One Martini backbone bead per residue (centre of mass of N, CA, C, O) as a GRO file, in nm:
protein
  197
    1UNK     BB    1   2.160   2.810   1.298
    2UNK     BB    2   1.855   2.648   1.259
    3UNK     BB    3   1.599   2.720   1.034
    4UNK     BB    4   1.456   2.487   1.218
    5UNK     BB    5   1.348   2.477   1.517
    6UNK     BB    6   1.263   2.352   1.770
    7UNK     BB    7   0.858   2.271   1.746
    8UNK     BB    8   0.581   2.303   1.861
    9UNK     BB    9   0.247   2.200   1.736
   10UNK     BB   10  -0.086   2.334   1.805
   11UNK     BB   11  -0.447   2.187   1.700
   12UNK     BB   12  -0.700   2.019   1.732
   13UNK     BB   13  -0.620   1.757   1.901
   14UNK     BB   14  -0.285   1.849   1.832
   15UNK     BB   15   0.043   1.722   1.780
   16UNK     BB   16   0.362   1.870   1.688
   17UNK     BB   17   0.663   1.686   1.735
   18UNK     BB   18   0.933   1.577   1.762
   19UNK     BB   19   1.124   1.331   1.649
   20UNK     BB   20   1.206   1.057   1.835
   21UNK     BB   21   1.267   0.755   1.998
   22UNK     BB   22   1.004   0.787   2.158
   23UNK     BB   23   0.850   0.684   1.892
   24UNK     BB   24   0.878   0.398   1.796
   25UNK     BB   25   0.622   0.224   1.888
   26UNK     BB   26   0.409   0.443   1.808
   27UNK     BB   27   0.489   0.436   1.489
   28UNK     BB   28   0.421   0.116   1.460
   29UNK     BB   29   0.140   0.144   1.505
   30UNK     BB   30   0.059   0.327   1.257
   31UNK     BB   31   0.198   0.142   1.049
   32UNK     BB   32  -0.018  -0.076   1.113
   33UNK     BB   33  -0.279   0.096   1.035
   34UNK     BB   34  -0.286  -0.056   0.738
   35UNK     BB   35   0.017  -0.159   0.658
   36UNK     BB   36   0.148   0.091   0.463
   37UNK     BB   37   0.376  -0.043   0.333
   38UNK     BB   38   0.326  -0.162   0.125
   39UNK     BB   39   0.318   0.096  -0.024
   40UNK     BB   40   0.477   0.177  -0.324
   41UNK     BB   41   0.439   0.527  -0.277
   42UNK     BB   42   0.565   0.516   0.016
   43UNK     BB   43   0.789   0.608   0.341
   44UNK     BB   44   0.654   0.361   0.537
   45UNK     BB   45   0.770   0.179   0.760
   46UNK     BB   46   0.889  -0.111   0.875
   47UNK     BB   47   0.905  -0.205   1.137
   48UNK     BB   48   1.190  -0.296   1.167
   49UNK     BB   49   1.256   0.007   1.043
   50UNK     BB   50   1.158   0.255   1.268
   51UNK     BB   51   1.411   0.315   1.359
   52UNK     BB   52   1.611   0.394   1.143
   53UNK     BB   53   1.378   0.610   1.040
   54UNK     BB   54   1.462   0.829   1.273
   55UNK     BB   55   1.768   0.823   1.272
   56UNK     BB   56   1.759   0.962   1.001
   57UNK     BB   57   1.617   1.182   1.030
   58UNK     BB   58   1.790   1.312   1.233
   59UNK     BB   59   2.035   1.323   1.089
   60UNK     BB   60   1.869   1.556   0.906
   61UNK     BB   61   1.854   1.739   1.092
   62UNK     BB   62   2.175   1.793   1.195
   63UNK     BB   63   2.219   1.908   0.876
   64UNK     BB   64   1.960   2.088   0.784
   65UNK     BB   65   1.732   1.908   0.572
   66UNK     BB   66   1.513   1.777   0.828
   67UNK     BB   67   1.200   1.811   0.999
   68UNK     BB   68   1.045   1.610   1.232
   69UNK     BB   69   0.704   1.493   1.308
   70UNK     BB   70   0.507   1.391   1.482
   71UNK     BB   71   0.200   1.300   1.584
   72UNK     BB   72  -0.067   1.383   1.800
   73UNK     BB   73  -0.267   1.290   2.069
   74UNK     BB   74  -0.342   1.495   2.324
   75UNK     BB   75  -0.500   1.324   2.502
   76UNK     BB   76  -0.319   1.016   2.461
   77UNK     BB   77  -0.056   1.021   2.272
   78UNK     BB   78  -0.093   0.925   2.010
   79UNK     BB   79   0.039   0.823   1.734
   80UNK     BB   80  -0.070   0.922   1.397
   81UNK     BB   81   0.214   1.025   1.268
   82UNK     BB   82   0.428   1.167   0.999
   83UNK     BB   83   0.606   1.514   0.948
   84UNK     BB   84   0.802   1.731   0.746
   85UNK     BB   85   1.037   1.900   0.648
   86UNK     BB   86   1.205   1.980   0.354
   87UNK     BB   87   1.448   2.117   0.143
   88UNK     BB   88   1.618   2.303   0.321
   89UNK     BB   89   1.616   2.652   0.220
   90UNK     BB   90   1.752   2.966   0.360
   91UNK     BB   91   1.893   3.163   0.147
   92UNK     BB   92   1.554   3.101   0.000
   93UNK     BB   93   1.290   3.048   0.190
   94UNK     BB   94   1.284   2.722   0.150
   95UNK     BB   95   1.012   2.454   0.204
   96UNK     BB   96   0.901   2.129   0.266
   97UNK     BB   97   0.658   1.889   0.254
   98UNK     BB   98   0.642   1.555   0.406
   99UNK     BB   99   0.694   1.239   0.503
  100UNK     BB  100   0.391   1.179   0.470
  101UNK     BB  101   0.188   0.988   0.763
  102UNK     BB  102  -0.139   0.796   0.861
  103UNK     BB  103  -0.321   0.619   1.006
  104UNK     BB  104  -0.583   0.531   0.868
  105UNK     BB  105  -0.811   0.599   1.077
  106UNK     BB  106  -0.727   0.909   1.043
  107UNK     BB  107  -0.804   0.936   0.756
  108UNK     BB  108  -1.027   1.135   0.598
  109UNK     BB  109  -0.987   1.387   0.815
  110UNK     BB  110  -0.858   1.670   1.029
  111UNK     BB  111  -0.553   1.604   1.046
  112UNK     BB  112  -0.425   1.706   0.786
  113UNK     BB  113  -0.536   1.978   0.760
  114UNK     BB  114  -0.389   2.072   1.038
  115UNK     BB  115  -0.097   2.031   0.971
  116UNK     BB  116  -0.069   2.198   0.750
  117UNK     BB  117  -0.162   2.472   0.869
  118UNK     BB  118   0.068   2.454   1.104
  119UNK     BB  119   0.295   2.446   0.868
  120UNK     BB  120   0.256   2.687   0.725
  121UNK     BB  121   0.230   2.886   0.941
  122UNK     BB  122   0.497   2.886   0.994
  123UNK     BB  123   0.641   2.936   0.761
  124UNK     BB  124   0.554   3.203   0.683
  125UNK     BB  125   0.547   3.336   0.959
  126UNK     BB  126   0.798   3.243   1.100
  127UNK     BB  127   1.027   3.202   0.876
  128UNK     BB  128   0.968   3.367   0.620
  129UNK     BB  129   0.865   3.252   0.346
  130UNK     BB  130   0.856   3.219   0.013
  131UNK     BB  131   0.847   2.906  -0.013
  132UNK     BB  132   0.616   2.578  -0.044
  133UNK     BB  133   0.676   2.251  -0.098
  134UNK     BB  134   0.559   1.987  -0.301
  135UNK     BB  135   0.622   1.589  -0.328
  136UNK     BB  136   0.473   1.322  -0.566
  137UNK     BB  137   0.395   1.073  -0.683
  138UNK     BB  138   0.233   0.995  -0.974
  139UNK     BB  139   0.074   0.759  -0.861
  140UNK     BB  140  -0.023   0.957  -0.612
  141UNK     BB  141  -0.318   1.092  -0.633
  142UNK     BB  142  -0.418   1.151  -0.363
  143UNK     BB  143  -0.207   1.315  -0.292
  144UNK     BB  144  -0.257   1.522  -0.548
  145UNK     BB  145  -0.525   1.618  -0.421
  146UNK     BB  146  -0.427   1.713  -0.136
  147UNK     BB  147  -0.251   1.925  -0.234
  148UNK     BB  148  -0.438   2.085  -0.402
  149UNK     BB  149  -0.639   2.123  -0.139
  150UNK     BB  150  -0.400   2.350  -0.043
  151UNK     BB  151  -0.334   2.567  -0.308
  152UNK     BB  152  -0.126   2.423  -0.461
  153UNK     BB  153   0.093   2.424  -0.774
  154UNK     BB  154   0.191   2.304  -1.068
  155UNK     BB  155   0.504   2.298  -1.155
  156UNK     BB  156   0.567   1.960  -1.199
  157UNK     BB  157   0.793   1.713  -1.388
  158UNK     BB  158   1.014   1.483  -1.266
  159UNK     BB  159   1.178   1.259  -1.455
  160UNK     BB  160   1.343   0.983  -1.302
  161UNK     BB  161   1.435   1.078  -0.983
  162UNK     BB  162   1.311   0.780  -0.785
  163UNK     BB  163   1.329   0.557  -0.558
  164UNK     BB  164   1.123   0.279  -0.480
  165UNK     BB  165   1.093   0.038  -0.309
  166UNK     BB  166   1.048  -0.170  -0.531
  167UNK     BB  167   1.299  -0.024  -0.769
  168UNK     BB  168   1.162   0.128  -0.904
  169UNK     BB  169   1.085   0.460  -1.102
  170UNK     BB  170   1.016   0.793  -1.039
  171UNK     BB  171   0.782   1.025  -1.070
  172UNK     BB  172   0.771   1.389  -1.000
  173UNK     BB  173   0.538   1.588  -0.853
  174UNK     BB  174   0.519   1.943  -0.823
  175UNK     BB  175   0.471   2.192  -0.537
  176UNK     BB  176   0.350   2.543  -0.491
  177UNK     BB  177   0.395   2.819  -0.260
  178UNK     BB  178   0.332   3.135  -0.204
  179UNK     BB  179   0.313   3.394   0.036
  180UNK     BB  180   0.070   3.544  -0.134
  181UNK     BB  181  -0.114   3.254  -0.133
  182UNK     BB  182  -0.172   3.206   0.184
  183UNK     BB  183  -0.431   3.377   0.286
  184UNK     BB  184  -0.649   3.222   0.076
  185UNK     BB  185  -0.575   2.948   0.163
  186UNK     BB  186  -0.638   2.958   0.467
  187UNK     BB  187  -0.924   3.023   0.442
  188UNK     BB  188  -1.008   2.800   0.272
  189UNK     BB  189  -0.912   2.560   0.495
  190UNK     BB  190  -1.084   2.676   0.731
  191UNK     BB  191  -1.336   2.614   0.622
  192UNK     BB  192  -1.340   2.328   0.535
  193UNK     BB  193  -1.259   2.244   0.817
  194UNK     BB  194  -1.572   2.343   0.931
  195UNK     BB  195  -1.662   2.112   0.713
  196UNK     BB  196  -1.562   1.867   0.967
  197UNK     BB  197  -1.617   1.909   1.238
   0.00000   0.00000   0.00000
């Protein structure tokens, strides 16, 4: 059995559902609201490949490496984005949280901070997770910047690391938190989250 299996997780108007071949429409308008495949710090994929990158997704949830979901208003069911588990490691009780992107009008929103807390909250209560990893393009600051107010600490640079879509390499930022980091971590965030109601 998968150590992430099927689940939906819902707050604050927002559904994170696995995602399937049936979000490709919603997600090819997710990434054209604000063109975002052009930026060459993310994995947002570009339309024509917005199958490819599911087919991946999926591929990689059957392997047990990643388990990815759509982001849904669920009011209107609109796709506003995707984000994964990944880098699941059930041994030692670790996943990192990553391949997110959310279409622009979204962005700067409480959107982020909900799918977090829905995402940690699943690791850490529900999976019994004892670290929670994230790791970010070294110029990816803003990515960087919301790690960090998510109460992660900033592990190391692992330089050299990965292909950008522009076939530069990239070093990557990594960063973690603790099961015992966690609940300081919630309040922290449900708080912020208050002041952005």
């Amino acid at each position: 059995m998968a150590f992430v299996q099927p689940v939906t997780l819902a707050d604050r108007g927002l559904h994170l559902v696995p995602l399937e071949l049936a979000h490709e429409d919603g997600l090819r308008a997710a990434a054209a609201d604000g063109k975002l495949w052009k930026l060459r710090i993310t994995s947002v994929p570009e339309p024509e490949q917005t199958r490819a990158y599911i087919e991946s997704a999926l591929q990689m949830r059957a392997e047990g490496h990643r388990f990815a979901f759509a982001v849904t208003e669920t009011a209107t069911g609109r796709v506003l984005g995707s984000t994964s588990f990944h880098d699941i490691l059930p041994a030692v009780k670790r996943v990192e949280i990553g391949y997110t992107w959310y279409a622009k009008s979204v962005q700067r929103s409480h959107v982020n901070t909900t799918c977090k807390l829905l995402m940690m909250g699943h690791a850490f209560d529900t999976l019994g997770c004892h670290v929670v990893g994230w790791r970010t393009d070294n110029y990816n600051f803003a990515s960087q910047k919301a790690i960090e107010r998510l109460g992660a600490k900033k592990d190391g640079v692992i330089r050299g690391h990965a292909l950008r879509r522009d076939g530069t390499i990239r070093d990557t930022v990594m960063y973690s938190m603790r099961a015992g980091e966690w609940p300081e971590a919630r309040a922290q965030l449900l708080y912020l989250r208050g002041l952005h109601a």
